[in-house]
Structures are given as structure tokens and as C-alpha cells.
């Protein structure tokens, strides 16, 4: 999706009332605060280092865009928040996932069952595999409501039909099965399930990947409206900077299981600092230039079973020096509201002092 400059205007439509926000946040002002999260998968072939020291935070009412290539660890991070990492082979080795002043890594599964679906919900990437093919859509939504709210089956069904109306699916189709819906409508059903109990945090894992551009725009617009209506915080996992520009307040760029750059939407779109972030922007189609081939970042994401010793991006970075291959860069604060980057260049430790600008017009 090409990015229109008008999309960079950050509106206050989804902002929450201060008093309401205080009830949803922890003592530090964050609804969710992930600190140094490490997730590994122990397989017969070796250890997969999926998430490596992840730091991420989200305030009430905000939307965070989590961007990166396939294999960066975005979905694994989301599943860790949801408490859905299969063990074995997966294991949360260290770190903290603080949600409303509670460390989710320390609570029991019974407590997680009360949180998952009611306070934290997830929209999975493929709606066809997320839905039960032998249950009607209204029954699937009702099941969530009955599990988390003290209501009768009849009340749960009425609430489920109301949710279908909210996501613009006619009530007369409530008794139909997932295979009877189009891809866009199935995605709306999944969104209805995720929002059925009015969660404080919604994780959307590439919710529009399988949809055509027209349906994609409708789903995104609906998600923005619902976010405003329910005061829901959201983590939007995506490859698409156009979606980020349209829906997010903050952006985190993920590579090889860690955040290499993060900041406000304006910081990332106007003052991108990491070579990887700049490379992603350069790969965006430029509507003002007639070019034969799109820019691409040379090389591939490193094997998570054999990560580089130094900066994980160093094998693909045009600015890399010996230090980049042997020493991991530390977090560095840049001008802006919480703008952070991990790169030796910005620490003044390399011969290169400035990274070339973006080529793509945004």
C-alpha cells in the first residue's frame, strides 16, 4: 500500500478520557510493559532463538504498529502475551510481561483463562483456521461471552447477534457456518469474537493480509471505529507501512527477535534512523517515479538457530564494520518522544556518521 502524506496526520479520535485511562493503566502509566522478553523453542535440531530481549510498552487507548519481515518474531511475541506458547517445545526463558501491574509470566493458567478473551484478545492471521468449521458463527461468539460473563445462553446469543451487527454482518446470517462467508466477512466474525467482551488490549496479527484492497480498507476503517467506540488499546502486527500510517500512534521495528527502532508515528516516518527501517521505507512503491524494479534489502533474515554475534542486521547492512559483526549495539535515545534505536552509527562508533536518506516518497 502506497502511503499518502495525509495519513501521517495523527488524530485524537481514539484518545481516551484521562479518568478512564487511569483505571486501565499500571502505576507507570502503561497498560502493557514488556521487559527483556526471551522466548526459545527447543527442537531436535537445536534451539530456535525466536524472541531475544524484547522491550515493548503500550499506554491505554494507544495503537502500536509492530513491523518486520516474516520470521522476525512478531507473532511469537503476540502468542507470548496471550500465554499461548506451546511448551514443549517453546519456553519463556526470561523477562516480564507486565499487564496492569501484573506479571503475566508469573500467574497460573486458571488466572490466564480469565484474562484471555476478556481483557486481552487476539485476531489471528487466517480466519478460516481460527474459526470452528462445525459451529455457527453466532455460537462461536456466544461461547466467548458465556465463558467470561455471567449471562444466560439466550442473553449471550443476543449479545453475539449485536456484535455481528456492529461488524456489519446481517443478523439473518448468524446461524450460518464459516464456509458460507467470504474472506472479508470471516475476518469480521473473528473481530467480533475478539471484541465480544470489550477487551482492554486487542492484538491484530496481520488481519488484512488475505483480503483484497477494497475489503482491506473496509476492515481497517471498521477496526478504527471500534477502537474509538470501545476505548481499546491495540497492537497491529503488519508488513504494510500504509496500514501503520493509517491506524497507529507508535511504531516498533522488529528484526531477528528484537526491537531495533521504535518511536511515535512521526518519529519513524519522518526521522527513521536504523538502516533496516530506512531499507523498509525504500522498498515502498514510489508513485512519483517511474522505475523498473523496486528496491530490496539484499540478503535474508538470519537463521534463528544461528544468529550473528553482533548486530543481527550486520550481514545485510551496507554500513557494517568489524565492530558490527562482533558487538551488539546498545539502545540509544534519539530526539523525539521515546524515539529509540540500536545502531553503532548513532553512537558515533563507526566511520559512517550519517545514513543516506530514503528514496521512497511517502
mmCIF file of C-alpha atoms in Angstrom:
data_model
loop_
_atom_site.group_PDB
_atom_site.id
_atom_site.type_symbol
_atom_site.label_atom_id
_atom_site.label_comp_id
_atom_site.label_asym_id
_atom_site.label_seq_id
_atom_site.Cartn_x
_atom_site.Cartn_y
_atom_site.Cartn_z
ATOM 1 C CA UNK A 1 0.000 0.000 0.000
ATOM 2 C CA UNK A 2 1.463 3.349 -1.022
ATOM 3 C CA UNK A 3 1.395 5.969 1.710
ATOM 4 C CA UNK A 4 -0.404 9.266 1.341
ATOM 5 C CA UNK A 5 1.052 12.232 3.224
ATOM 6 C CA UNK A 6 -2.406 12.869 4.686
ATOM 7 C CA UNK A 7 -2.143 9.542 6.506
ATOM 8 C CA UNK A 8 0.694 10.926 8.608
ATOM 9 C CA UNK A 9 -1.663 13.288 10.414
ATOM 10 C CA UNK A 10 -2.244 11.805 13.845
ATOM 11 C CA UNK A 11 -5.760 12.464 15.047
ATOM 12 C CA UNK A 12 -7.086 12.292 18.554
ATOM 13 C CA UNK A 13 -10.167 10.320 17.600
ATOM 14 C CA UNK A 14 -9.132 7.283 19.626
ATOM 15 C CA UNK A 15 -7.860 9.161 22.675
ATOM 16 C CA UNK A 16 -9.403 8.120 25.969
ATOM 17 C CA UNK A 17 -10.647 10.189 28.833
ATOM 18 C CA UNK A 18 -7.944 10.752 31.479
ATOM 19 C CA UNK A 19 -10.005 9.291 34.305
ATOM 20 C CA UNK A 20 -10.875 6.190 32.280
ATOM 21 C CA UNK A 21 -7.253 5.762 31.246
ATOM 22 C CA UNK A 22 -6.040 5.825 34.833
ATOM 23 C CA UNK A 23 -8.225 2.846 35.688
ATOM 24 C CA UNK A 24 -6.720 0.848 32.838
ATOM 25 C CA UNK A 25 -3.027 1.556 33.380
ATOM 26 C CA UNK A 26 -0.376 0.447 35.822
ATOM 27 C CA UNK A 27 1.499 2.664 38.233
ATOM 28 C CA UNK A 28 4.000 3.554 35.482
ATOM 29 C CA UNK A 29 1.259 4.715 33.088
ATOM 30 C CA UNK A 30 1.451 1.656 30.830
ATOM 31 C CA UNK A 31 -1.325 -0.813 30.122
ATOM 32 C CA UNK A 32 1.284 -3.292 28.845
ATOM 33 C CA UNK A 33 5.016 -3.195 29.551
ATOM 34 C CA UNK A 34 7.232 -5.998 28.191
ATOM 35 C CA UNK A 35 10.766 -6.050 29.553
ATOM 36 C CA UNK A 36 13.653 -8.147 28.207
ATOM 37 C CA UNK A 37 11.414 -10.991 26.997
ATOM 38 C CA UNK A 38 13.286 -14.072 25.740
ATOM 39 C CA UNK A 39 11.418 -16.922 24.009
ATOM 40 C CA UNK A 40 13.171 -20.027 22.690
ATOM 41 C CA UNK A 41 11.998 -23.232 21.034
ATOM 42 C CA UNK A 42 13.958 -26.350 21.927
ATOM 43 C CA UNK A 43 13.825 -28.753 18.964
ATOM 44 C CA UNK A 44 15.662 -31.918 17.959
ATOM 45 C CA UNK A 45 17.721 -29.858 15.508
ATOM 46 C CA UNK A 46 18.705 -27.199 18.023
ATOM 47 C CA UNK A 47 17.458 -24.116 19.861
ATOM 48 C CA UNK A 48 15.427 -21.552 17.937
ATOM 49 C CA UNK A 49 16.027 -18.061 19.355
ATOM 50 C CA UNK A 50 12.640 -16.595 18.431
ATOM 51 C CA UNK A 51 12.449 -13.518 20.701
ATOM 52 C CA UNK A 52 15.632 -12.003 22.090
ATOM 53 C CA UNK A 53 15.339 -9.359 24.785
ATOM 54 C CA UNK A 54 12.119 -7.752 23.579
ATOM 55 C CA UNK A 55 11.194 -4.403 25.162
ATOM 56 C CA UNK A 56 7.764 -3.027 24.317
ATOM 57 C CA UNK A 57 5.253 -0.753 26.040
ATOM 58 C CA UNK A 58 1.739 0.457 25.329
ATOM 59 C CA UNK A 59 -0.412 3.056 27.062
ATOM 60 C CA UNK A 60 -4.211 2.898 27.367
ATOM 61 C CA UNK A 61 -6.006 3.891 24.169
ATOM 62 C CA UNK A 62 -2.890 3.718 22.001
ATOM 63 C CA UNK A 63 -2.234 1.629 18.909
ATOM 64 C CA UNK A 64 1.260 0.257 18.351
ATOM 65 C CA UNK A 65 2.391 -0.940 14.936
ATOM 66 C CA UNK A 66 4.773 -3.919 15.137
ATOM 67 C CA UNK A 67 6.576 -4.108 11.789
ATOM 68 C CA UNK A 68 9.112 -6.529 10.378
ATOM 69 C CA UNK A 69 9.775 -9.292 7.878
ATOM 70 C CA UNK A 70 8.435 -12.817 8.168
ATOM 71 C CA UNK A 71 10.428 -14.629 10.841
ATOM 72 C CA UNK A 72 11.161 -11.503 12.894
ATOM 73 C CA UNK A 73 9.293 -12.886 15.923
ATOM 74 C CA UNK A 74 6.174 -10.704 15.788
ATOM 75 C CA UNK A 75 3.585 -13.477 16.082
ATOM 76 C CA UNK A 76 5.653 -15.322 18.709
ATOM 77 C CA UNK A 77 5.703 -12.145 20.805
ATOM 78 C CA UNK A 78 1.921 -11.864 20.496
ATOM 79 C CA UNK A 79 1.420 -15.500 21.479
ATOM 80 C CA UNK A 80 3.676 -14.950 24.499
ATOM 81 C CA UNK A 81 1.438 -12.081 25.633
ATOM 82 C CA UNK A 82 -1.606 -14.335 25.187
ATOM 83 C CA UNK A 83 0.047 -17.191 27.095
ATOM 84 C CA UNK A 84 -0.256 -19.463 24.049
ATOM 85 C CA UNK A 85 3.354 -20.581 23.563
ATOM 86 C CA UNK A 86 3.284 -24.392 23.375
ATOM 87 C CA UNK A 87 5.602 -25.914 25.974
ATOM 88 C CA UNK A 88 7.322 -28.049 24.798
ATOM 89 C CA UNK A 89 8.949 -27.027 22.520
ATOM 90 C CA UNK A 90 8.526 -23.329 23.358
ATOM 91 C CA UNK A 91 9.659 -21.761 26.584
ATOM 92 C CA UNK A 92 9.638 -18.230 28.025
ATOM 93 C CA UNK A 93 13.186 -18.131 29.373
ATOM 94 C CA UNK A 94 13.259 -14.713 30.997
ATOM 95 C CA UNK A 95 11.738 -11.264 31.133
ATOM 96 C CA UNK A 96 8.481 -9.737 32.288
ATOM 97 C CA UNK A 97 5.104 -9.170 30.643
ATOM 98 C CA UNK A 98 3.501 -6.559 32.912
ATOM 99 C CA UNK A 99 -0.209 -6.044 32.278
ATOM 100 C CA UNK A 100 -1.977 -3.652 34.649
ATOM 101 C CA UNK A 101 0.806 -4.151 37.222
ATOM 102 C CA UNK A 102 0.573 -7.977 36.987
ATOM 103 C CA UNK A 103 3.399 -10.078 35.563
ATOM 104 C CA UNK A 104 1.616 -12.487 33.230
ATOM 105 C CA UNK A 105 4.644 -14.794 33.278
ATOM 106 C CA UNK A 106 4.027 -15.492 36.957
ATOM 107 C CA UNK A 107 0.286 -16.094 37.038
ATOM 108 C CA UNK A 108 -1.367 -19.534 36.941
ATOM 109 C CA UNK A 109 -3.192 -20.912 33.906
ATOM 110 C CA UNK A 110 -6.565 -20.511 35.681
ATOM 111 C CA UNK A 111 -5.902 -16.784 36.030
ATOM 112 C CA UNK A 112 -4.853 -16.592 32.377
ATOM 113 C CA UNK A 113 -8.153 -18.164 31.326
ATOM 114 C CA UNK A 114 -9.970 -15.227 32.941
ATOM 115 C CA UNK A 115 -7.740 -12.673 31.194
ATOM 116 C CA UNK A 116 -7.503 -14.267 27.744
ATOM 117 C CA UNK A 117 -10.541 -13.328 25.689
ATOM 118 C CA UNK A 118 -11.995 -10.996 28.318
ATOM 119 C CA UNK A 119 -9.159 -8.488 28.875
ATOM 120 C CA UNK A 120 -6.699 -9.415 26.123
ATOM 121 C CA UNK A 121 -7.931 -10.729 22.769
ATOM 122 C CA UNK A 122 -6.229 -11.627 19.520
ATOM 123 C CA UNK A 123 -7.304 -11.509 15.889
ATOM 124 C CA UNK A 124 -5.428 -14.350 14.215
ATOM 125 C CA UNK A 125 -3.960 -14.062 10.749
ATOM 126 C CA UNK A 126 -6.070 -16.709 8.995
ATOM 127 C CA UNK A 127 -9.774 -16.501 9.891
ATOM 128 C CA UNK A 128 -10.580 -19.845 8.267
ATOM 129 C CA UNK A 129 -8.281 -21.734 10.640
ATOM 130 C CA UNK A 130 -9.243 -19.528 13.616
ATOM 131 C CA UNK A 131 -12.942 -20.416 13.298
ATOM 132 C CA UNK A 132 -14.539 -23.772 14.110
ATOM 133 C CA UNK A 133 -15.990 -25.138 10.823
ATOM 134 C CA UNK A 134 -18.757 -27.158 12.540
ATOM 135 C CA UNK A 135 -20.168 -24.339 14.707
ATOM 136 C CA UNK A 136 -22.340 -21.474 13.529
ATOM 137 C CA UNK A 137 -20.756 -18.044 13.837
ATOM 138 C CA UNK A 138 -23.278 -16.911 16.449
ATOM 139 C CA UNK A 139 -22.478 -19.944 18.607
ATOM 140 C CA UNK A 140 -18.757 -19.186 18.402
ATOM 141 C CA UNK A 141 -19.270 -15.610 19.558
ATOM 142 C CA UNK A 142 -21.775 -16.708 22.236
ATOM 143 C CA UNK A 143 -19.267 -19.211 23.616
ATOM 144 C CA UNK A 144 -16.773 -16.441 24.398
ATOM 145 C CA UNK A 145 -19.438 -14.313 26.078
ATOM 146 C CA UNK A 146 -20.746 -17.220 28.192
ATOM 147 C CA UNK A 147 -17.228 -18.141 29.306
ATOM 148 C CA UNK A 148 -16.390 -14.678 30.571
ATOM 149 C CA UNK A 149 -19.657 -13.016 31.546
ATOM 150 C CA UNK A 150 -22.388 -14.143 33.917
ATOM 151 C CA UNK A 151 -25.216 -14.300 31.384
ATOM 152 C CA UNK A 152 -27.660 -16.940 30.201
ATOM 153 C CA UNK A 153 -27.319 -18.698 26.851
ATOM 154 C CA UNK A 154 -30.155 -16.579 25.468
ATOM 155 C CA UNK A 155 -28.530 -13.337 26.607
ATOM 156 C CA UNK A 156 -25.183 -14.457 25.189
ATOM 157 C CA UNK A 157 -26.773 -15.160 21.808
ATOM 158 C CA UNK A 158 -28.470 -11.758 21.781
ATOM 159 C CA UNK A 159 -25.142 -10.117 22.580
ATOM 160 C CA UNK A 160 -23.461 -12.170 19.837
ATOM 161 C CA UNK A 161 -26.006 -11.002 17.263
ATOM 162 C CA UNK A 162 -25.423 -7.438 18.436
ATOM 163 C CA UNK A 163 -21.673 -7.913 17.828
ATOM 164 C CA UNK A 164 -22.386 -9.229 14.330
ATOM 165 C CA UNK A 165 -24.398 -6.074 13.641
ATOM 166 C CA UNK A 166 -21.512 -3.959 14.919
ATOM 167 C CA UNK A 167 -19.137 -5.588 12.417
ATOM 168 C CA UNK A 168 -21.774 -5.152 9.702
ATOM 169 C CA UNK A 169 -22.932 -8.738 9.279
ATOM 170 C CA UNK A 170 -26.738 -9.062 8.988
ATOM 171 C CA UNK A 171 -28.466 -10.850 11.884
ATOM 172 C CA UNK A 172 -30.163 -13.264 9.468
ATOM 173 C CA UNK A 173 -26.762 -14.793 8.695
ATOM 174 C CA UNK A 174 -25.973 -15.528 12.350
ATOM 175 C CA UNK A 175 -26.879 -19.231 12.051
ATOM 176 C CA UNK A 176 -24.572 -19.814 9.079
ATOM 177 C CA UNK A 177 -21.194 -21.577 9.147
ATOM 178 C CA UNK A 178 -17.741 -20.088 8.372
ATOM 179 C CA UNK A 179 -17.509 -21.706 4.910
ATOM 180 C CA UNK A 180 -20.643 -19.810 3.857
ATOM 181 C CA UNK A 181 -18.905 -16.435 4.321
ATOM 182 C CA UNK A 182 -16.407 -14.595 2.156
ATOM 183 C CA UNK A 183 -12.863 -13.978 3.416
ATOM 184 C CA UNK A 184 -13.699 -10.432 4.453
ATOM 185 C CA UNK A 185 -16.816 -11.490 6.356
ATOM 186 C CA UNK A 186 -14.937 -14.298 8.113
ATOM 187 C CA UNK A 187 -12.382 -11.741 9.242
ATOM 188 C CA UNK A 188 -15.218 -9.610 10.603
ATOM 189 C CA UNK A 189 -16.518 -12.603 12.555
ATOM 190 C CA UNK A 190 -13.062 -13.097 14.089
ATOM 191 C CA UNK A 191 -13.002 -9.403 15.022
ATOM 192 C CA UNK A 192 -16.467 -9.760 16.589
ATOM 193 C CA UNK A 193 -15.214 -12.703 18.683
ATOM 194 C CA UNK A 194 -12.146 -10.732 19.781
ATOM 195 C CA UNK A 195 -14.228 -7.703 20.795
ATOM 196 C CA UNK A 196 -17.191 -9.589 22.282
ATOM 197 C CA UNK A 197 -16.096 -8.972 25.887
ATOM 198 C CA UNK A 198 -14.793 -5.433 25.284
ATOM 199 C CA UNK A 199 -11.089 -6.220 25.984
ATOM 200 C CA UNK A 200 -8.626 -3.602 27.157
ATOM 201 C CA UNK A 201 -5.995 -4.870 24.693
ATOM 202 C CA UNK A 202 -6.515 -6.195 21.180
ATOM 203 C CA UNK A 203 -3.690 -7.889 19.264
ATOM 204 C CA UNK A 204 -4.287 -7.944 15.495
ATOM 205 C CA UNK A 205 -1.931 -10.325 13.687
ATOM 206 C CA UNK A 206 -1.906 -9.156 10.061
ATOM 207 C CA UNK A 207 -5.721 -9.053 9.983
ATOM 208 C CA UNK A 208 -5.938 -7.880 6.356
ATOM 209 C CA UNK A 209 -3.196 -9.940 4.664
ATOM 210 C CA UNK A 210 -5.544 -12.326 2.837
ATOM 211 C CA UNK A 211 -8.048 -9.650 1.792
ATOM 212 C CA UNK A 212 -8.310 -7.635 -1.418
ATOM 213 C CA UNK A 213 -7.621 -3.905 -1.134
ATOM 214 C CA UNK A 214 -11.287 -2.859 -1.096
ATOM 215 C CA UNK A 215 -12.226 -5.235 1.739
ATOM 216 C CA UNK A 216 -8.933 -4.400 3.476
ATOM 217 C CA UNK A 217 -9.868 -0.717 3.599
ATOM 218 C CA UNK A 218 -13.326 -1.558 4.973
ATOM 219 C CA UNK A 219 -11.908 -3.805 7.718
ATOM 220 C CA UNK A 220 -9.311 -1.205 8.739
ATOM 221 C CA UNK A 221 -11.912 1.553 8.880
ATOM 222 C CA UNK A 222 -14.176 -0.673 10.969
ATOM 223 C CA UNK A 223 -11.322 -1.531 13.372
ATOM 224 C CA UNK A 224 -10.567 2.175 13.848
ATOM 225 C CA UNK A 225 -14.235 2.881 14.580
ATOM 226 C CA UNK A 226 -14.455 0.005 17.059
ATOM 227 C CA UNK A 227 -11.232 1.058 18.756
ATOM 228 C CA UNK A 228 -12.720 4.517 19.278
ATOM 229 C CA UNK A 229 -16.061 3.118 20.452
ATOM 230 C CA UNK A 230 -14.653 0.619 22.951
ATOM 231 C CA UNK A 231 -11.503 2.593 24.018
ATOM 232 C CA UNK A 232 -9.401 -0.440 23.131
ATOM 233 C CA UNK A 233 -5.610 -0.407 23.016
ATOM 234 C CA UNK A 234 -4.210 -2.309 20.062
ATOM 235 C CA UNK A 235 -1.038 -3.943 18.790
ATOM 236 C CA UNK A 236 -1.172 -4.082 14.984
ATOM 237 C CA UNK A 237 1.216 -6.672 13.544
ATOM 238 C CA UNK A 238 1.833 -5.991 9.860
ATOM 239 C CA UNK A 239 4.287 -5.771 6.971
ATOM 240 C CA UNK A 240 2.471 -2.795 5.495
ATOM 241 C CA UNK A 241 3.576 0.739 6.355
ATOM 242 C CA UNK A 242 0.398 2.053 4.747
ATOM 243 C CA UNK A 243 -1.665 0.262 7.397
ATOM 244 C CA UNK A 244 0.677 1.588 10.095
ATOM 245 C CA UNK A 245 0.294 5.167 8.855
ATOM 246 C CA UNK A 246 -3.488 4.834 8.834
ATOM 247 C CA UNK A 247 -4.046 3.174 12.202
ATOM 248 C CA UNK A 248 -1.084 3.529 14.601
ATOM 249 C CA UNK A 249 0.188 6.080 17.141
ATOM 250 C CA UNK A 250 3.546 4.409 17.790
ATOM 251 C CA UNK A 251 5.741 2.097 15.724
ATOM 252 C CA UNK A 252 8.248 -0.608 16.680
ATOM 253 C CA UNK A 253 10.534 -2.146 14.036
ATOM 254 C CA UNK A 254 11.365 -5.775 14.818
ATOM 255 C CA UNK A 255 14.272 -7.750 13.397
ATOM 256 C CA UNK A 256 15.592 -11.173 14.430
ATOM 257 C CA UNK A 257 13.537 -11.213 17.613
ATOM 258 C CA UNK A 258 14.327 -7.739 18.959
ATOM 259 C CA UNK A 259 13.203 -4.144 18.522
ATOM 260 C CA UNK A 260 15.843 -2.262 16.525
ATOM 261 C CA UNK A 261 13.966 1.055 16.391
ATOM 262 C CA UNK A 262 10.817 2.461 17.974
ATOM 263 C CA UNK A 263 9.093 5.782 18.417
ATOM 264 C CA UNK A 264 5.992 7.764 17.574
ATOM 265 C CA UNK A 265 4.474 7.525 14.118
ATOM 266 C CA UNK A 266 6.001 10.901 13.265
ATOM 267 C CA UNK A 267 9.456 9.900 14.566
ATOM 268 C CA UNK A 268 9.611 6.751 12.461
ATOM 269 C CA UNK A 269 8.067 8.146 9.287
ATOM 270 C CA UNK A 270 9.910 11.473 9.296
ATOM 271 C CA UNK A 271 13.174 10.615 11.084
ATOM 272 C CA UNK A 272 13.854 6.905 10.533
ATOM 273 C CA UNK A 273 17.331 6.147 11.889
ATOM 274 C CA UNK A 274 18.145 2.436 11.617
ATOM 275 C CA UNK A 275 19.476 1.118 8.262
ATOM 276 C CA UNK A 276 16.838 -1.628 8.347
ATOM 277 C CA UNK A 277 13.968 0.823 8.879
ATOM 278 C CA UNK A 278 15.258 3.018 6.053
ATOM 279 C CA UNK A 279 15.551 -0.052 3.836
ATOM 280 C CA UNK A 280 11.914 -0.963 4.514
ATOM 281 C CA UNK A 281 10.792 2.535 3.566
ATOM 282 C CA UNK A 282 12.878 2.443 0.379
ATOM 283 C CA UNK A 283 11.004 -0.719 -0.652
ATOM 284 C CA UNK A 284 7.689 1.180 -0.702
ATOM 285 C CA UNK A 285 6.477 1.862 -4.282
ATOM 286 C CA UNK A 286 7.115 5.477 -5.256
ATOM 287 C CA UNK A 287 4.138 6.894 -7.134
ATOM 288 C CA UNK A 288 6.147 9.880 -8.337
ATOM 289 C CA UNK A 289 8.950 7.896 -10.027
ATOM 290 C CA UNK A 290 8.890 5.556 -12.998
ATOM 291 C CA UNK A 291 11.194 2.686 -12.039
ATOM 292 C CA UNK A 292 11.502 -0.827 -13.452
ATOM 293 C CA UNK A 293 12.352 -2.665 -10.225
ATOM 294 C CA UNK A 294 11.534 -1.934 -6.587
ATOM 295 C CA UNK A 295 14.359 -1.517 -4.091
ATOM 296 C CA UNK A 296 15.047 -4.569 -1.957
ATOM 297 C CA UNK A 297 17.248 -5.193 1.058
ATOM 298 C CA UNK A 298 19.943 -7.650 -0.001
ATOM 299 C CA UNK A 299 20.162 -10.967 1.822
ATOM 300 C CA UNK A 300 17.766 -12.804 4.113
ATOM 301 C CA UNK A 301 16.702 -12.755 7.753
ATOM 302 C CA UNK A 302 19.333 -14.667 9.786
ATOM 303 C CA UNK A 303 18.685 -18.248 10.842
ATOM 304 C CA UNK A 304 17.176 -18.030 14.358
ATOM 305 C CA UNK A 305 19.193 -21.125 15.282
ATOM 306 C CA UNK A 306 22.425 -19.370 14.341
ATOM 307 C CA UNK A 307 22.143 -15.637 14.982
ATOM 308 C CA UNK A 308 25.111 -13.286 14.379
ATOM 309 C CA UNK A 309 27.301 -12.455 17.395
ATOM 310 C CA UNK A 310 26.998 -8.712 16.927
ATOM 311 C CA UNK A 311 24.199 -6.656 15.393
ATOM 312 C CA UNK A 312 21.646 -9.071 13.902
ATOM 313 C CA UNK A 313 21.313 -6.849 10.818
ATOM 314 C CA UNK A 314 25.080 -6.587 10.194
ATOM 315 C CA UNK A 315 25.270 -9.322 7.475
ATOM 316 C CA UNK A 316 22.841 -7.280 5.334
ATOM 317 C CA UNK A 317 23.889 -3.756 6.298
ATOM 318 C CA UNK A 318 25.797 -1.638 3.757
ATOM 319 C CA UNK A 319 27.355 0.391 6.607
ATOM 320 C CA UNK A 320 28.578 -2.541 8.721
ATOM 321 C CA UNK A 321 32.159 -2.556 10.017
ATOM 322 C CA UNK A 322 34.080 -5.129 12.057
ATOM 323 C CA UNK A 323 32.569 -3.836 15.289
ATOM 324 C CA UNK A 324 29.044 -4.501 13.981
ATOM 325 C CA UNK A 325 29.842 -8.185 13.478
ATOM 326 C CA UNK A 326 31.238 -8.705 16.984
ATOM 327 C CA UNK A 327 29.460 -6.319 19.379
ATOM 328 C CA UNK A 328 25.726 -5.874 19.946
ATOM 329 C CA UNK A 329 24.624 -2.226 19.822
ATOM 330 C CA UNK A 330 23.018 -0.741 22.915
ATOM 331 C CA UNK A 331 19.767 1.217 22.987
ATOM 332 C CA UNK A 332 20.276 4.854 22.121
ATOM 333 C CA UNK A 333 17.739 7.621 22.716
ATOM 334 C CA UNK A 334 17.209 9.993 19.793
ATOM 335 C CA UNK A 335 15.389 13.332 19.633
ATOM 336 C CA UNK A 336 11.648 12.771 19.764
ATOM 337 C CA UNK A 337 9.044 11.276 22.070
ATOM 338 C CA UNK A 338 10.591 7.971 23.111
ATOM 339 C CA UNK A 339 12.499 7.546 19.841
ATOM 340 C CA UNK A 340 14.993 4.673 20.314
ATOM 341 C CA UNK A 341 17.459 2.929 18.003
ATOM 342 C CA UNK A 342 20.004 0.128 18.281
ATOM 343 C CA UNK A 343 22.847 1.028 15.913
ATOM 344 C CA UNK A 344 26.573 1.699 16.372
ATOM 345 C CA UNK A 345 26.395 4.523 13.807
ATOM 346 C CA UNK A 346 24.233 6.699 16.045
ATOM 347 C CA UNK A 347 26.535 6.022 18.984
ATOM 348 C CA UNK A 348 29.341 7.616 16.928
ATOM 349 C CA UNK A 349 31.402 4.407 16.989
ATOM 350 C CA UNK A 350 31.747 3.862 13.219
ATOM 351 C CA UNK A 351 33.421 5.751 10.405
ATOM 352 C CA UNK A 352 29.956 6.395 8.945
ATOM 353 C CA UNK A 353 28.310 9.223 10.864
ATOM 354 C CA UNK A 354 25.132 9.637 8.838
ATOM 355 C CA UNK A 355 22.905 7.183 6.982
ATOM 356 C CA UNK A 356 21.728 8.018 3.486
ATOM 357 C CA UNK A 357 18.190 9.299 3.165
ATOM 358 C CA UNK A 358 15.149 7.426 1.999
ATOM 359 C CA UNK A 359 14.441 7.154 -1.710
ATOM 360 C CA UNK A 360 10.775 6.313 -1.459
ATOM 361 C CA UNK A 361 8.336 9.208 -1.438
ATOM 362 C CA UNK A 362 5.859 8.916 1.405
#
